[in-house]
Every structure is written in C-alpha cells, then in structure tokens.
Tab-separated table of C-alpha atoms in Angstrom:
chain	number	residue	atom	x	y	z
A	1	MET	CA	0.000	0.000	0.000
A	2	THR	CA	1.360	3.414	-0.927
A	3	ASP	CA	1.678	6.233	1.593
A	4	HIS	CA	-1.072	8.095	-0.260
A	5	GLN	CA	-3.418	5.105	-0.011
A	6	ALA	CA	-2.701	4.723	3.705
A	7	PHE	CA	-3.345	8.417	4.241
A	8	TYR	CA	-6.564	8.183	2.232
A	9	GLU	CA	-7.878	5.202	4.195
A	10	THR	CA	-7.074	6.971	7.456
A	11	ARG	CA	-9.050	9.987	6.265
A	12	ALA	CA	-11.995	7.780	5.242
A	13	ALA	CA	-11.950	6.058	8.619
A	14	LEU	CA	-12.187	9.442	10.327
A	15	ARG	CA	-15.316	10.462	8.462
A	16	HIS	CA	-17.336	9.552	11.526
A	17	LYS	CA	-16.120	12.807	13.052
A	18	GLU	CA	-18.992	15.217	13.436
A	19	LEU	CA	-17.562	17.957	11.216
A	20	ALA	CA	-16.807	15.565	8.373
A	21	ARG	CA	-20.170	13.836	8.686
A	22	HIS	CA	-22.121	17.082	8.581
A	23	TYR	CA	-20.039	18.398	5.662
A	24	HIS	CA	-20.846	15.307	3.627
A	25	GLU	CA	-24.532	15.529	4.494
A	26	LEU	CA	-24.564	19.085	3.104
A	27	LEU	CA	-22.581	17.963	0.070
A	28	HIS	CA	-24.979	15.109	-0.670
A	29	ARG	CA	-27.951	17.437	-0.342
A	30	PHE	CA	-26.699	19.659	-3.157
A	31	TYR	CA	-25.741	16.722	-5.360
A	32	ARG	CA	-29.316	15.475	-4.993
A	33	PHE	CA	-30.444	18.869	-6.274
A	34	LEU	CA	-28.080	18.707	-9.268
A	35	VAL	CA	-28.605	15.064	-10.263
A	36	PRO	CA	-32.138	13.873	-11.078
A	37	PRO	CA	-33.041	10.470	-9.600
A	38	GLY	CA	-33.227	7.427	-11.831
A	39	MET	CA	-30.109	8.230	-13.893
A	40	ARG	CA	-27.160	6.048	-14.885
A	41	VAL	CA	-24.438	7.413	-12.619
A	42	LEU	CA	-20.687	6.829	-12.410
A	43	GLU	CA	-18.758	8.198	-9.435
A	44	LEU	CA	-14.991	8.500	-9.739
A	45	GLY	CA	-13.391	8.372	-6.298
A	46	CYS	CA	-16.518	6.974	-4.682
A	47	SER	CA	-15.111	6.208	-1.201
A	48	SER	CA	-17.705	4.126	0.686
A	49	GLY	CA	-20.566	4.904	-1.716
A	50	GLU	CA	-22.702	7.301	0.334
A	51	LEU	CA	-22.834	9.997	-2.354
A	52	LEU	CA	-23.718	7.462	-5.033
A	53	ALA	CA	-26.583	6.210	-2.873
A	54	ALA	CA	-27.728	9.761	-2.097
A	55	VAL	CA	-28.471	10.610	-5.760
A	56	GLU	CA	-30.670	7.486	-6.140
A	57	PRO	CA	-29.461	6.224	-9.525
A	58	ALA	CA	-31.217	3.585	-11.555
A	59	HIS	CA	-27.778	2.119	-12.206
A	60	GLY	CA	-24.810	3.176	-10.098
A	61	VAL	CA	-21.116	2.409	-10.562
A	62	GLY	CA	-18.388	3.537	-8.171
A	63	VAL	CA	-14.616	3.498	-8.617
A	64	ASP	CA	-11.980	3.834	-5.912
A	65	PHE	CA	-8.347	2.734	-5.608
A	66	SER	CA	-8.653	1.432	-2.024
A	67	LYS	CA	-9.600	-2.234	-1.621
A	68	THR	CA	-10.596	-1.611	1.988
A	69	ILE	CA	-12.912	1.262	1.143
A	70	VAL	CA	-14.474	-0.536	-1.828
A	71	LYS	CA	-15.148	-3.551	0.408
A	72	GLN	CA	-17.048	-1.232	2.767
A	73	ALA	CA	-18.970	0.265	-0.154
A	74	ARG	CA	-20.039	-3.176	-1.404
A	75	GLU	CA	-21.225	-4.152	2.067
A	76	ARG	CA	-23.185	-0.932	2.602
A	77	HIS	CA	-24.637	-0.616	-0.899
A	78	PRO	CA	-24.868	-4.056	-2.542
A	79	GLN	CA	-27.330	-2.703	-5.132
A	80	PHE	CA	-24.506	-0.828	-6.864
A	81	GLU	CA	-21.415	-1.921	-8.756
A	82	PHE	CA	-18.013	-1.008	-7.305
A	83	HIS	CA	-14.548	-1.372	-8.824
A	84	VAL	CA	-11.071	-1.211	-7.299
A	85	ALA	CA	-9.045	0.875	-9.761
A	86	ASP	CA	-7.130	4.085	-10.249
A	87	VAL	CA	-9.565	6.573	-11.801
A	88	ALA	CA	-6.861	7.597	-14.300
A	89	THR	CA	-6.711	4.061	-15.778
A	90	PHE	CA	-10.190	2.680	-15.063
A	91	SER	CA	-12.089	1.323	-18.065
A	92	ILE	CA	-15.605	-0.038	-18.522
A	93	GLU	CA	-17.777	-0.817	-21.539
A	94	ALA	CA	-20.594	1.501	-20.527
A	95	THR	CA	-21.666	5.121	-20.734
A	96	PHE	CA	-23.532	7.185	-18.155
A	97	ASP	CA	-25.964	10.089	-17.835
A	98	TYR	CA	-24.003	11.663	-14.979
A	99	ILE	CA	-20.359	11.409	-13.937
A	100	LEU	CA	-19.629	12.585	-10.382
A	101	VAL	CA	-16.204	13.735	-9.191
A	102	SER	CA	-16.547	14.871	-5.589
A	103	ASP	CA	-13.573	16.307	-3.659
A	104	LEU	CA	-11.176	14.446	-5.940
A	105	VAL	CA	-9.571	17.048	-8.208
A	106	ASN	CA	-7.763	18.557	-5.199
A	107	ASP	CA	-5.936	15.230	-4.733
A	108	VAL	CA	-5.189	13.656	-8.142
A	109	PRO	CA	-1.740	14.248	-9.677
A	110	ASP	CA	-3.098	15.151	-13.137
A	111	VAL	CA	-6.536	16.782	-13.223
A	112	GLN	CA	-6.548	17.209	-17.008
A	113	GLU	CA	-5.868	13.496	-17.489
A	114	LEU	CA	-8.765	12.631	-15.168
A	115	LEU	CA	-11.168	14.920	-17.030
A	116	SER	CA	-10.012	13.629	-20.412
A	117	ARG	CA	-10.456	10.053	-19.225
A	118	ALA	CA	-14.041	10.808	-18.232
A	119	HIS	CA	-14.929	11.278	-21.917
A	120	GLY	CA	-14.706	7.508	-22.325
A	121	PHE	CA	-17.817	7.148	-20.151
A	122	ALA	CA	-19.802	10.012	-21.688
A	123	GLU	CA	-22.373	10.527	-24.416
A	124	PRO	CA	-23.322	13.948	-25.870
A	125	HIS	CA	-26.072	14.333	-23.253
A	126	THR	CA	-23.846	13.311	-20.304
A	127	ARG	CA	-23.251	15.787	-17.501
A	128	LEU	CA	-20.054	15.936	-15.457
A	129	VAL	CA	-20.648	17.260	-11.924
A	130	LEU	CA	-17.681	17.987	-9.695
A	131	ASN	CA	-16.825	19.944	-6.588
A	132	PHE	CA	-13.621	21.143	-4.961
A	133	PHE	CA	-12.545	23.309	-2.034
A	134	ASN	CA	-12.408	27.083	-2.208
A	135	ASN	CA	-8.787	28.104	-1.496
A	136	LEU	CA	-10.036	30.898	0.742
A	137	TRP	CA	-10.876	28.194	3.276
A	138	ARG	CA	-7.405	26.629	3.405
A	139	PRO	CA	-6.402	28.294	6.708
A	140	VAL	CA	-9.723	27.300	8.285
A	141	LEU	CA	-9.397	23.693	7.107
A	142	ALA	CA	-5.777	23.529	8.259
A	143	PHE	CA	-6.820	24.705	11.717
A	144	ALA	CA	-9.697	22.193	11.843
A	145	GLU	CA	-7.258	19.431	10.913
A	146	LYS	CA	-4.805	20.563	13.586
A	147	ILE	CA	-7.375	20.364	16.388
A	148	GLY	CA	-8.708	17.027	15.122
A	149	ALA	CA	-12.060	18.311	13.881
A	150	LYS	CA	-11.232	17.371	10.274
A	151	ALA	CA	-9.629	14.281	8.809
A	152	PRO	CA	-6.031	14.836	7.634
A	153	THR	CA	-5.205	15.217	3.949
A	154	PRO	CA	-1.973	14.961	1.962
A	155	GLN	CA	-0.626	17.993	0.145
A	156	GLN	CA	-3.349	19.191	-2.233
A	157	ASN	CA	-3.623	20.999	-5.571
A	158	TRP	CA	-4.222	24.759	-5.484
A	159	LEU	CA	-7.209	24.994	-7.795
A	160	SER	CA	-9.278	28.097	-8.413
A	161	ALA	CA	-12.556	28.257	-10.344
A	162	THR	CA	-10.622	29.798	-13.240
A	163	ASP	CA	-8.127	26.910	-13.166
A	164	MET	CA	-10.942	24.372	-13.322
A	165	LYS	CA	-12.706	26.153	-16.171
A	166	ASN	CA	-9.440	26.106	-18.093
A	167	LEU	CA	-8.796	22.422	-17.349
A	168	LEU	CA	-12.320	21.504	-18.415
A	169	HIS	CA	-11.799	23.350	-21.689
A	170	LEU	CA	-8.428	21.656	-22.278
A	171	ALA	CA	-10.017	18.267	-21.637
A	172	GLY	CA	-12.868	18.835	-24.108
A	173	TRP	CA	-15.660	19.802	-21.700
A	174	GLU	CA	-17.924	22.848	-21.890
A	175	LEU	CA	-18.870	24.510	-18.618
A	176	ILE	CA	-22.638	24.899	-18.195
A	177	LYS	CA	-22.851	26.478	-14.778
A	178	MET	CA	-20.966	27.110	-11.573
A	179	ASP	CA	-22.269	27.488	-8.046
A	180	THR	CA	-20.828	27.674	-4.549
A	181	ARG	CA	-22.290	26.153	-1.396
A	182	ILE	CA	-21.686	25.527	2.324
A	183	LEU	CA	-20.939	28.642	4.297
A	184	TRP	CA	-21.228	26.997	7.725
A	185	PRO	CA	-19.942	23.379	7.773
A	186	VAL	CA	-20.460	22.915	11.527
A	187	ARG	CA	-23.701	21.334	12.711
A	188	THR	CA	-25.323	24.216	14.606
A	189	PRO	CA	-29.107	24.371	15.130
A	190	LEU	CA	-30.778	27.324	13.374
A	191	ILE	CA	-27.489	29.086	12.598
A	192	GLY	CA	-26.255	26.405	10.197
A	193	SER	CA	-29.522	26.292	8.271
A	194	PHE	CA	-29.708	30.078	8.066
A	195	PHE	CA	-26.135	30.416	6.776
A	196	ASN	CA	-26.229	27.512	4.325
A	197	ARG	CA	-29.683	28.072	2.878
A	198	TRP	CA	-30.164	31.841	2.916
A	199	LEU	CA	-26.735	33.470	3.116
A	200	ALA	CA	-24.580	31.102	1.040
A	201	PRO	CA	-26.263	31.975	-2.318
A	202	LEU	CA	-25.642	35.668	-1.569
A	203	CYS	CA	-22.028	35.205	-0.439
A	204	ARG	CA	-20.644	33.088	-3.262
A	205	PRO	CA	-16.935	34.045	-2.959
A	206	PHE	CA	-16.878	32.967	0.689
A	207	CYS	CA	-18.428	29.489	0.415
A	208	LEU	CA	-16.411	26.377	1.182
A	209	THR	CA	-17.248	24.291	-1.887
A	210	VAL	CA	-17.306	25.149	-5.591
A	211	PHE	CA	-19.587	23.089	-7.848
A	212	LEU	CA	-19.210	22.884	-11.631
A	213	VAL	CA	-21.516	21.230	-14.161
A	214	ALA	CA	-20.151	20.566	-17.651
A	215	ARG	CA	-21.060	18.674	-20.810
A	216	PRO	CA	-18.877	17.183	-23.580
A	217	ARG	CA	-17.960	19.979	-25.952
A	218	PRO	CA	-19.920	19.481	-29.218
A	219	LYS	CA	-17.799	18.210	-32.080
A	220	ALA	CA	-18.258	18.855	-35.764
A	221	GLY	CA	-19.594	15.786	-37.506
A	222	PRO	CA	-21.778	14.696	-40.395
A	223	ALA	CA	-24.662	17.092	-40.989
A	224	ARG	CA	-27.780	15.756	-39.305
A	225	HIS	CA	-31.164	17.318	-39.854
A	226	TYR	CA	-34.415	17.174	-37.928
A	227	ARG	CA	-38.115	17.666	-38.352
A	228	CYS	CA	-39.377	20.948	-36.871
A	229	SER	CA	-42.597	22.025	-35.171
A	230	VAL	CA	-43.273	25.776	-34.974
A	231	VAL	CA	-45.930	26.559	-32.357
A	232	ILE	CA	-47.728	29.899	-32.758
A	233	PRO	CA	-50.120	30.776	-29.901
A	234	ASP	CA	-52.838	33.172	-31.141
A	235	ARG	CA	-55.222	35.491	-29.393
A	236	ASN	CA	-56.697	38.386	-31.367
A	237	GLU	CA	-54.083	38.013	-34.108
A	238	ALA	CA	-56.248	37.611	-37.223
A	239	GLY	CA	-54.174	40.060	-39.240
A	240	ASN	CA	-50.926	38.128	-38.703
A	241	ILE	CA	-51.940	34.547	-39.465
A	242	GLU	CA	-51.368	34.456	-43.224
A	243	ALA	CA	-48.074	36.361	-42.935
A	244	ALA	CA	-46.881	33.849	-40.338
A	245	VAL	CA	-47.396	31.006	-42.809
A	246	GLN	CA	-45.839	32.871	-45.714
A	247	ARG	CA	-42.804	33.982	-43.738
A	248	THR	CA	-42.053	30.814	-41.749
A	249	PRO	CA	-39.396	28.930	-43.748
A	250	GLU	CA	-39.208	25.215	-44.288
A	251	MET	CA	-36.395	23.856	-42.125
A	252	GLY	CA	-34.651	20.526	-41.755
A	253	THR	CA	-36.518	17.467	-42.994
A	254	GLY	CA	-39.862	19.255	-42.761
A	255	THR	CA	-41.666	21.964	-40.807
A	256	GLU	CA	-45.124	21.784	-39.330
A	257	ILE	CA	-46.862	24.970	-38.185
A	258	ILE	CA	-49.207	24.627	-35.211
A	259	PHE	CA	-51.642	27.481	-34.581
A	260	ILE	CA	-53.389	27.312	-31.230
A	261	GLU	CA	-56.136	29.878	-30.720
A	262	GLY	CA	-57.005	31.017	-27.208
A	263	GLY	CA	-60.355	32.788	-26.885
A	264	SER	CA	-59.957	35.592	-29.405
A	265	GLN	CA	-62.500	38.381	-29.644
A	266	ASP	CA	-61.812	38.878	-33.340
A	267	ASN	CA	-62.057	36.285	-36.139
A	268	THR	CA	-58.638	34.706	-35.539
A	269	TRP	CA	-60.036	31.155	-35.519
A	270	GLU	CA	-61.846	31.616	-38.826
A	271	VAL	CA	-58.723	33.098	-40.415
A	272	ILE	CA	-56.598	30.168	-39.222
A	273	GLN	CA	-58.983	27.727	-40.874
A	274	ARG	CA	-59.077	29.759	-44.076
A	275	VAL	CA	-55.273	29.997	-44.242
A	276	GLN	CA	-54.961	26.275	-43.537
A	277	ALA	CA	-57.119	25.584	-46.590
A	278	LYS	CA	-55.327	28.209	-48.702
A	279	PHE	CA	-51.877	26.644	-48.219
A	280	PRO	CA	-52.399	22.886	-48.584
A	281	GLN	CA	-48.708	22.461	-49.450
A	282	ARG	CA	-47.763	23.505	-45.902
A	283	ASP	CA	-48.157	21.173	-42.940
A	284	ILE	CA	-50.520	23.273	-40.790
A	285	LYS	CA	-52.401	22.182	-37.661
A	286	ALA	CA	-55.177	24.260	-36.074
A	287	LEU	CA	-56.040	23.804	-32.389
A	288	LYS	CA	-58.502	25.403	-30.000
A	289	GLN	CA	-56.959	26.066	-26.600
A	290	HIS	CA	-58.646	24.503	-23.551
A	291	SER	CA	-56.279	25.781	-20.845
A	292	LYS	CA	-55.448	29.364	-19.896
A	293	GLY	CA	-52.508	31.589	-20.769
A	294	LYS	CA	-49.754	31.325	-23.323
A	295	GLY	CA	-48.003	28.708	-21.211
A	296	GLY	CA	-51.047	26.439	-21.417
A	297	ALA	CA	-51.288	26.993	-25.182
A	298	VAL	CA	-47.656	26.011	-25.678
A	299	ARG	CA	-48.060	22.845	-23.621
A	300	GLU	CA	-51.159	21.764	-25.538
A	301	ALA	CA	-49.437	22.368	-28.861
A	302	PHE	CA	-46.219	20.618	-27.824
A	303	ALA	CA	-48.306	17.598	-26.822
A	304	VAL	CA	-49.403	17.059	-30.443
A	305	ALA	CA	-46.204	18.239	-32.146
A	306	THR	CA	-44.445	15.644	-34.284
A	307	GLY	CA	-41.143	17.486	-34.735
A	308	ASP	CA	-37.797	16.579	-33.202
A	309	LEU	CA	-37.167	20.279	-32.521
A	310	LEU	CA	-39.881	22.440	-30.956
A	311	PHE	CA	-40.081	26.164	-31.739
A	312	ILE	CA	-42.195	28.885	-30.136
A	313	LEU	CA	-43.001	31.915	-32.302
A	314	ASP	CA	-45.155	34.807	-31.108
A	315	ALA	CA	-48.054	35.515	-33.472
A	316	ASP	CA	-47.386	39.262	-33.381
A	317	LEU	CA	-44.332	38.563	-35.608
A	318	THR	CA	-42.222	41.086	-33.705
A	319	VAL	CA	-39.535	38.407	-33.985
A	320	PRO	CA	-39.270	37.902	-37.759
A	321	PRO	CA	-39.984	34.270	-38.726
A	322	GLU	CA	-37.201	34.572	-41.310
A	323	GLN	CA	-34.722	34.355	-38.402
A	324	LEU	CA	-35.865	30.902	-37.286
A	325	PRO	CA	-33.158	29.085	-39.333
A	326	LYS	CA	-30.556	30.624	-36.997
A	327	PHE	CA	-32.297	28.925	-34.075
A	328	TYR	CA	-32.490	25.700	-36.044
A	329	GLU	CA	-28.747	25.659	-36.742
A	330	ALA	CA	-27.843	26.353	-33.114
A	331	ALA	CA	-30.054	23.480	-31.927
A	332	ARG	CA	-29.239	21.096	-34.789
A	333	CYS	CA	-25.466	21.126	-34.369
A	334	GLY	CA	-25.587	20.837	-30.572
A	335	THR	CA	-24.288	24.330	-29.838
A	336	ALA	CA	-27.074	24.593	-27.267
A	337	ASP	CA	-29.716	22.368	-25.682
A	338	PHE	CA	-32.069	25.339	-25.305
A	339	VAL	CA	-31.893	28.343	-27.655
A	340	ASN	CA	-33.335	31.530	-26.182
A	341	GLY	CA	-34.092	34.582	-28.322
A	342	VAL	CA	-32.670	37.936	-27.197
A	343	ARG	CA	-34.223	41.263	-28.217
A	344	LEU	CA	-31.838	43.487	-26.260
A	345	VAL	CA	-28.737	43.417	-28.483
A	346	TYR	CA	-29.606	44.911	-31.873
A	347	PRO	CA	-31.354	48.280	-32.308
A	348	MET	CA	-35.158	48.012	-32.225
A	349	GLU	CA	-37.741	49.673	-34.366
A	350	GLN	CA	-39.449	52.614	-32.696
A	351	GLU	CA	-42.401	51.581	-30.505
A	352	ALA	CA	-41.199	47.959	-30.524
A	353	MET	CA	-40.694	47.962	-26.730
A	354	ARG	CA	-41.831	50.553	-24.197
A	355	PHE	CA	-39.287	52.017	-21.772
A	356	PHE	CA	-40.629	50.344	-18.618
A	357	ASN	CA	-40.819	47.019	-20.452
A	358	MET	CA	-37.153	47.445	-21.394
A	359	VAL	CA	-36.199	48.139	-17.768
A	360	ALA	CA	-38.172	45.107	-16.572
A	361	ASN	CA	-36.557	42.863	-19.177
A	362	LYS	CA	-33.074	43.943	-18.115
A	363	PHE	CA	-33.934	43.362	-14.454
A	364	PHE	CA	-35.315	39.880	-15.061
A	365	GLY	CA	-32.318	39.049	-17.253
A	366	ALA	CA	-29.922	39.888	-14.407
A	367	ALA	CA	-32.071	38.038	-11.859
A	368	PHE	CA	-32.265	34.934	-14.024
A	369	SER	CA	-28.552	34.887	-14.774
A	370	TRP	CA	-27.997	34.623	-11.027
A	371	LEU	CA	-30.839	32.159	-10.481
A	372	LEU	CA	-29.954	29.762	-13.298
A	373	GLY	CA	-26.172	29.990	-13.083
A	374	GLN	CA	-26.064	30.747	-16.821
A	375	HIS	CA	-26.081	34.088	-18.594
A	376	ILE	CA	-29.613	34.969	-19.736
A	377	LYS	CA	-30.098	38.453	-21.157
A	378	ASP	CA	-33.770	38.324	-22.169
A	379	THR	CA	-36.154	36.015	-20.304
A	380	LEU	CA	-39.377	37.133	-21.976
A	381	CYS	CA	-38.564	36.871	-25.667
A	382	GLY	CA	-41.264	34.642	-27.116
A	383	THR	CA	-38.941	32.735	-29.459
A	384	LYS	CA	-37.392	29.635	-27.944
A	385	VAL	CA	-36.219	26.281	-29.332
A	386	LEU	CA	-35.473	22.957	-27.678
A	387	SER	CA	-35.640	19.295	-28.595
A	388	LYS	CA	-38.775	17.285	-27.967
A	389	ASN	CA	-36.788	14.902	-25.740
A	390	HIS	CA	-35.624	17.762	-23.552
A	391	TYR	CA	-39.101	19.240	-23.373
A	392	GLU	CA	-40.529	15.903	-22.279
A	393	ALA	CA	-37.888	15.705	-19.547
A	394	ILE	CA	-38.859	19.214	-18.382
A	395	ALA	CA	-42.531	18.191	-18.376
A	396	ARG	CA	-41.789	15.082	-16.305
A	397	ASN	CA	-40.001	17.210	-13.708
A	398	ARG	CA	-42.542	20.056	-13.691
A	399	ALA	CA	-43.822	19.099	-10.255
A	400	TYR	CA	-40.579	20.442	-8.772
A	401	PHE	CA	-41.704	23.999	-9.560
A	402	GLY	CA	-45.431	23.454	-9.934
A	403	ASP	CA	-47.834	24.794	-12.529
A	404	PHE	CA	-47.410	28.481	-11.733
A	405	ASP	CA	-46.384	30.179	-14.996
A	406	PRO	CA	-49.162	31.458	-17.298
A	407	PHE	CA	-46.606	32.732	-19.842
A	408	GLY	CA	-44.567	29.544	-20.316
A	409	ASP	CA	-41.192	31.291	-20.593
A	410	PHE	CA	-40.214	30.845	-16.960
A	411	ASP	CA	-41.509	27.287	-16.836
A	412	LEU	CA	-39.197	26.279	-19.674
A	413	LEU	CA	-36.161	28.229	-18.473
A	414	PHE	CA	-36.460	26.988	-14.889
A	415	GLY	CA	-36.974	23.425	-16.081
A	416	ALA	CA	-34.016	23.597	-18.472
A	417	ALA	CA	-31.733	24.941	-15.745
A	418	LYS	CA	-32.850	22.279	-13.255
A	419	LEU	CA	-31.944	19.587	-15.817
A	420	ASN	CA	-28.538	21.210	-16.461
A	421	LEU	CA	-29.298	21.982	-20.094
A	422	ARG	CA	-26.982	24.368	-21.919
A	423	ILE	CA	-28.995	27.547	-22.485
A	424	LEU	CA	-27.732	29.881	-25.211
A	425	ASP	CA	-28.848	33.418	-26.030
A	426	LEU	CA	-29.383	34.102	-29.744
A	427	PRO	CA	-29.752	37.819	-30.653
A	428	ILE	CA	-32.595	38.744	-32.995
A	429	ARG	CA	-33.836	42.004	-34.492
A	430	TYR	CA	-37.021	42.974	-32.721
A	431	GLN	CA	-39.687	44.763	-34.761
A	432	ALA	CA	-42.816	46.737	-33.945
A	433	ARG	CA	-46.273	45.224	-34.281
A	434	THR	CA	-48.094	45.841	-37.541
A	435	TYR	CA	-51.462	44.486	-36.352
A	436	GLY	CA	-53.342	44.341	-33.067
A	437	GLU	CA	-52.293	45.138	-29.505
A	438	THR	CA	-50.161	43.332	-26.978
A	439	ASN	CA	-51.853	40.912	-24.577
A	440	ILE	CA	-49.349	41.796	-21.841
A	441	GLN	CA	-50.574	43.972	-18.954
A	442	ARG	CA	-47.241	45.261	-17.788
A	443	TRP	CA	-48.049	46.224	-14.169
A	444	ARG	CA	-50.255	43.263	-13.245
A	445	HIS	CA	-48.114	40.781	-15.141
A	446	GLY	CA	-44.908	42.431	-13.905
A	447	TRP	CA	-45.992	41.839	-10.298
A	448	LEU	CA	-46.810	38.226	-11.170
A	449	LEU	CA	-43.360	37.771	-12.737
A	450	LEU	CA	-41.718	39.119	-9.582
A	451	ARG	CA	-43.634	36.631	-7.461
A	452	MET	CA	-42.624	33.782	-9.773
A	453	THR	CA	-38.980	34.865	-9.621
A	454	ALA	CA	-39.057	34.914	-5.811
A	455	PHE	CA	-40.671	31.481	-5.735
A	456	ALA	CA	-38.110	30.073	-8.178
A	457	ALA	CA	-35.307	31.401	-5.953
A	458	THR	CA	-36.498	29.037	-3.196
A	459	ARG	CA	-36.232	26.139	-5.649
A	460	LEU	CA	-32.982	27.016	-7.427
A	461	LYS	CA	-30.883	28.980	-4.933
A	462	PHE	CA	-32.279	28.990	-1.402
A	463	ILE	CA	-32.790	25.254	-1.340
A	464	PRO	CA	-33.321	23.537	2.011
C-alpha cells in the first residue's frame, strides 16, 4: 500500500467525526439537487458509496483505488457496482448520464488526465458534476485538521474556479454552470440552516465548496437534420396569421406549423382555418386552446407536435420568422440544448418595446442569470427552441416547480436549468407590431413575474 493510499484510508476512517459527517450531508444534499433520480451514474473516487446512494441512480457504478474502502462500499450498498481501480486508468464498456467527481480534483496528480479520461464514459447528453474546495478556506481547514475536527489530507492541488474552467476546456468539456455552497460546515441548530440556505447563495466568494456542471464539448460531424414544429399561440391576431405562414421557412426534414387559438375576440379562428385551406402544401395544424394563458397553449401544442425540434413563435411577428433558421442551426449542431431569443442586443424599431418594459426585461435578465447559473439576457422573448426529448424531460419534472407560470417562458427556463441543459442566447432584431395590440398587462403581469422569480429562488438557490 502506498503512503497516499494509507493516508486516504485513514481519512476515510475518520469520516465519523462530526464535522466531516455534517459536511458530507450538506454535500450530498446539493448533489441530490443537481442530479435527477433514476439516472445512470458513475462516481470517480466513490469512497464508501454514500454519495452514489444519495443521488438514487437507476444504475450506479463507483470506482476507488482502495480495496478496503471498496469492500465497505459493497457491504453498505450491494445494489450498486463497485470497482477497485485508479480513476486515471479505469475502463468499462458503458456510458452514463451523470459522472460525479466529488472532492477528488484537489488530490489527483493530473486533473486534465482525469477529465479527459471521463470522456470515455460520456455521451453527448452526459453531464459531469464535480466539486472542490475554495482556497479561501485553506487556513480554516488547516486549523480544523490541527485540532482534530477534520480528517487529515496529503498535500493538495491549489485549484481556483478559473483553473478548473481552463482544465475543463483543455479536456474537451464545456462549462454549463458554476455554483458555490456551504458557508457553515459545523452542525449548529438554526445558525447552520440560516447560513447555508439563505446566506450562502448571496455570499458566493466565501463558500467552502465550488460546484461545476459541464457537458462534452460538441464536435463537428456529419450534418444531421431534424423535423421541426413551430408553435404559434394566437389570441386576437387575425391580421398576422397568413403572414406567419408565408414567412415561416421550411427547415430541416420538414416543418409543421401549429396554430393554437385562445379565446380571441376577433375572427382569428376563422382566419386560421381559411389559411390552412389556402396553403395545402404547408403542414398546418389548427387547435382550440382549452387551458389558460400562453403557457397552457404552448403545452397543448407541444403535446401534439411531431417534430424533433420544438419552436415557439409569437403571433405578433415582432420576432421575424425569417430568423428561425438561426435557431435551427444552433439546436441542430448541438451548440445549445435550449436556444433563447434575445431582443436586447440589436437596435429596435421605434415603438417595438416601451421604456418600462425594457427596464423590466433587463432586471429579469440579471435576476435569471444569477438564479440559473447561466447568462440569460432576455427572459421574456417569445422565441425559444429545444428538442422534444428535452421538453418531455422538463414536463416530467414540472412538479418540482409546480404549474405556476401562465406565460410559459419561466416554466421552460427553470426546467431547463434544473436539468442542467446548456442555455444559449441568440440575438434577434425585434420589430414593432403591424397588427393588433399586446396581450401583456405590464403592471399586473410584472408583479406576477416578480412573485414567480421569488418562488423560483427558493427552488434554485435557497434550497433547504
């Protein structure tokens, strides 16, 4: 047994210490937030298997170089598969949905080699989730080790968040999001909960543990094309229906246009039916909405969509349909899992967006960038694209947030972030309406959006 192995087994044996036990409980809690249950999960450096068990995988595999520790893991968690191996040389004929690397990159001799090796267990949809210590805490941890409150560790790597981002890039991974957690690692009634739930998200530079979520960086390959479904919710938009059909391009292997009409006071429904008959060469579906709000309309339309890629296009045509191929390309080639339109980059036509609407959009963009851990500049642009598979995954996990969003934009963005999808802003040129009036009531709906943002914060940041 090497000195490093002996040191490691001593540290593992000391995990019964109260400080270590509570730290790992907090760590497992956040991993459960990041990793959906029922996944295929590989943990590199699994120790005795508690983290693997905490995320409740459908199929779990753990790897550790200590025979003693792996024996303990097999005894405690016989439902999982454990291997004795060095993570830098481990090999298995399997791929996984999630690869976990917890408190390991501080110890391994070659972090880039470890991250590169992880590609052998990944598919394009795989997510790598890892955590490491914040260097700001080194004096605190050294003191805790000196007084026996923390298990000893050998000399460790000095890794910053910037170092890890760089190493991920060198190893062929793309960072999706970063977060920090654990501001108070000592079990202290009331104080610990207050610090770790409410203060930690607001004091990111001072937290003990840095979490990163990454995906394999998309590679250029043979051109692959998909069938598209463009959903256009309509309410009092009779004058825009025919133009929407004429201006929506055919994309990929075929494009269906789904109009869903929601209680119009004009003749929107009649116009949809007339346009459907006028353009028999286009694949057009016409639906009557049974739920309320744009969010309900989108869900009903997505339920009958046959496309591999799902588009949302506002019927007011303020986002020109001619720009949809840009969204298609970004989604088709894997640049993003979720393509979000942005109206706040290029100059707008006069009257396209009122001043207070602009201010609100900028505020919600900043709030969401913090909430989601990914940069989002425009949360309320009506044009969004994602795959049908990803939408179905969001729908399956909707109970986590609840059915609270009448607009649909927040529901999709929150769901995409919870599933660790790569969200990408795509700038568009925003135009003024040429027909009808907006259905948005800025003060009433603005207050509702604030309430939804506050609620989402309890689910994405201030998690118990």
